[in-house]
Tab-separated table of C-alpha atoms in Angstrom:
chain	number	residue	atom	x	y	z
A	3	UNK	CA	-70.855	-12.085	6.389
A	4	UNK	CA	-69.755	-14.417	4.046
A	5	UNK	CA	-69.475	-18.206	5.820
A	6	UNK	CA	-68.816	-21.479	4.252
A	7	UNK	CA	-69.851	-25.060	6.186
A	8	UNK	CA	-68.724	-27.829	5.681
A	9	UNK	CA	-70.530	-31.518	6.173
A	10	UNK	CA	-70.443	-34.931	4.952
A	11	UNK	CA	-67.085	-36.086	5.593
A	12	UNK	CA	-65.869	-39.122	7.913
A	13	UNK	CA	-64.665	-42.725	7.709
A	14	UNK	CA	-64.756	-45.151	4.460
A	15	UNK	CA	-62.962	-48.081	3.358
A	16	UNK	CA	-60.820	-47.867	0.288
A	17	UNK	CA	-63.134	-47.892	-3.012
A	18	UNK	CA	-65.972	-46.603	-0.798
A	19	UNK	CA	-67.675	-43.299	-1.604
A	20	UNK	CA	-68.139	-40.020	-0.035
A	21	UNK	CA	-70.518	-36.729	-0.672
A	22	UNK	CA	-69.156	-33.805	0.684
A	23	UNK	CA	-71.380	-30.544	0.752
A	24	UNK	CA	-70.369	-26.700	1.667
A	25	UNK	CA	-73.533	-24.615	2.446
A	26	UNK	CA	-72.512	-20.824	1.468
A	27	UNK	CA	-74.437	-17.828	3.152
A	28	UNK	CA	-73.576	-14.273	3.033
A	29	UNK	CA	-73.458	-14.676	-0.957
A	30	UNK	CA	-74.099	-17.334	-3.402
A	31	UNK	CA	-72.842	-19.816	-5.607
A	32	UNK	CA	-73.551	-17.979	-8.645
A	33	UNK	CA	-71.958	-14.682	-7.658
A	34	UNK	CA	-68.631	-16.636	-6.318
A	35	UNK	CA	-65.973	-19.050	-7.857
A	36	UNK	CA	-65.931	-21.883	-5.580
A	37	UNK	CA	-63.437	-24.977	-4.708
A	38	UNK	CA	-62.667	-28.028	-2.697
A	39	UNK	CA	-59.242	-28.260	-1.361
A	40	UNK	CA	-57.864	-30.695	1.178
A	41	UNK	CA	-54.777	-30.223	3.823
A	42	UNK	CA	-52.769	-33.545	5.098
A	43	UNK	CA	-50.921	-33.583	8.133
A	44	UNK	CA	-48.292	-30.536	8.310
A	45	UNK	CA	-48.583	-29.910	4.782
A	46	UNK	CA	-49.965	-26.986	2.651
A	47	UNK	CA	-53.756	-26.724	1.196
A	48	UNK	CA	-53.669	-28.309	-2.342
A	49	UNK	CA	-56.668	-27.808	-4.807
A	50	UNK	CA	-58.312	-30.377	-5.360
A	51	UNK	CA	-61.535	-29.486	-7.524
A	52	UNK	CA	-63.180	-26.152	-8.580
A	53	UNK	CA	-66.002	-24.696	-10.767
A	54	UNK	CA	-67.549	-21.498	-12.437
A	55	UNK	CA	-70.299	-19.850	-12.988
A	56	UNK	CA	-70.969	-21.732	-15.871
A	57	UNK	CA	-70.246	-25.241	-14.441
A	58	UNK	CA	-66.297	-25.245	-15.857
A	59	UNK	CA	-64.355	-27.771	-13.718
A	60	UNK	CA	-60.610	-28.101	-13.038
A	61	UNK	CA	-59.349	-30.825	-11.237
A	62	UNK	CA	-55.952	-31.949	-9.330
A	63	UNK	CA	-54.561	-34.945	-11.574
A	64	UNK	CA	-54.724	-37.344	-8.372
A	65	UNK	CA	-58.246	-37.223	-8.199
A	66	UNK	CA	-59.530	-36.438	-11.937
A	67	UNK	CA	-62.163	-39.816	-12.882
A	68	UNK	CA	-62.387	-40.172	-9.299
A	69	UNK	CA	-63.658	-36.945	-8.101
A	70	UNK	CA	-66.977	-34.633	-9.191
A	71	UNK	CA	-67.602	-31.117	-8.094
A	72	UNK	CA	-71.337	-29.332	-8.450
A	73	UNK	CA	-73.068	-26.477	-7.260
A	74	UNK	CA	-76.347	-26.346	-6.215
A	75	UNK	CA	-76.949	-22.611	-6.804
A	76	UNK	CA	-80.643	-22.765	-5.492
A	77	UNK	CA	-79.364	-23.976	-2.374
A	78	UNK	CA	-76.639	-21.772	-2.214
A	79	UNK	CA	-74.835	-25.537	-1.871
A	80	UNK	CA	-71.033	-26.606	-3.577
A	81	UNK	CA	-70.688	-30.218	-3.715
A	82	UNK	CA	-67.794	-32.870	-3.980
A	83	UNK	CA	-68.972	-35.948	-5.188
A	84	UNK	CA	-65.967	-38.396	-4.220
A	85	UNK	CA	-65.860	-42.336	-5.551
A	86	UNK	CA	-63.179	-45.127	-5.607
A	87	UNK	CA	-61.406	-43.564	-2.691
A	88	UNK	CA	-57.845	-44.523	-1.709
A	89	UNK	CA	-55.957	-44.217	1.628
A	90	UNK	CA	-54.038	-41.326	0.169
A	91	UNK	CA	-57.223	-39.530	-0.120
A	92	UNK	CA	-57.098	-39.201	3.824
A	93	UNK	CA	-57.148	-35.424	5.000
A	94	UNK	CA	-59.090	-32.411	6.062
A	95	UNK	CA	-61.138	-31.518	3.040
A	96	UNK	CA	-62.175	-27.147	3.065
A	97	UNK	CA	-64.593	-25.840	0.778
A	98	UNK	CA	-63.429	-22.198	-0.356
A	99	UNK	CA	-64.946	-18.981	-2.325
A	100	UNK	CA	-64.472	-15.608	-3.648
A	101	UNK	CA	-66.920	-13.618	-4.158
A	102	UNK	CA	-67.127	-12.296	-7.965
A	103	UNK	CA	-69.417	-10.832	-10.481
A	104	UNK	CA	-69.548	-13.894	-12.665
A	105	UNK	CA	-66.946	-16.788	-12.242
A	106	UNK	CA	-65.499	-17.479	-15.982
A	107	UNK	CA	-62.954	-19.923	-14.977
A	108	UNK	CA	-61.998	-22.359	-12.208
A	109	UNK	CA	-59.311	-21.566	-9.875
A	110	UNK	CA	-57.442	-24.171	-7.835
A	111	UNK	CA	-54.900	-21.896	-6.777
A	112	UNK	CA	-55.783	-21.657	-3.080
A	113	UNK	CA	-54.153	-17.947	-2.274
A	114	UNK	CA	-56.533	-17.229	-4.333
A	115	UNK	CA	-60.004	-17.629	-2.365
A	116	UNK	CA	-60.871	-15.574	-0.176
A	117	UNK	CA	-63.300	-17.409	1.843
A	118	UNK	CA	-63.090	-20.813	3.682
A	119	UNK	CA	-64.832	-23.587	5.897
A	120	UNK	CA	-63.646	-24.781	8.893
A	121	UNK	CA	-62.918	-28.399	7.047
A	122	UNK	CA	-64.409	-32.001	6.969
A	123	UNK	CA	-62.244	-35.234	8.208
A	124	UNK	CA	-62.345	-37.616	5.334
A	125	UNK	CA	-60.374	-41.275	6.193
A	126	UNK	CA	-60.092	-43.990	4.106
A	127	UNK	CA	-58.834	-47.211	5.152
A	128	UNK	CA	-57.271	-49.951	3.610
């Protein structure tokens, strides 16, 4: 079984920083592309950061500068390293993989995963 979880989210003021981490069992960092996406009220997932195998990023042009995704892959851990946070950064943040032999490029297209976490709240206040 392949499960993703979530932790680190919660409640910062604007230009405050957050660490978000997604512990993956059931497969591993390095054997999976990997992303952080985040869902606001009533509105579809967006993609927010992802990463391969070799450490290629992609990011969503609202949070590039602002925003840094890792892996961890002897911890089996994906991170999301988030500074200078703005109200608008407010929603449900889901860490997401698909298993694969060797990730060769980051994919922030979220039909795409397979695999997700149940979500962190992250809310930033003006």
């Amino acid at each position: 079984q392949v499960q993703l979880v979530e932790s680190g989210g919660g409640s910062v003021q604007a230009g405050g920083s957050l660490r978000l981490a997604c512990a993956v069992s059931g497969t591993t960092t390095s054997s999976s592309c990997t992303g952080w996406f985040r869902q606001f009220p009533g509105k579809e997932r967006e993609g927010v950061a992802a990463i391969s195998s070799e450490n290629t990023t992609a990011y969503a042009d609202s949070v590039k500068g602002r925003f840094t995704i890792s892996q961890d892959n002897a911890k089996n851990t994906l991170y999301l390293e988030m500074n200078s946070l703005k109200p608008e950064d407010t929603a449900m943040y889901f860490c997401a993989a698909r298993r694969t032999a060797w990730c060769g490029a980051p994919a922030l297209g979220g039909t795409w995963y397979r695999y997700w976490g149940q979500g962190t709240q992250v809310t930033v206040s003006s």
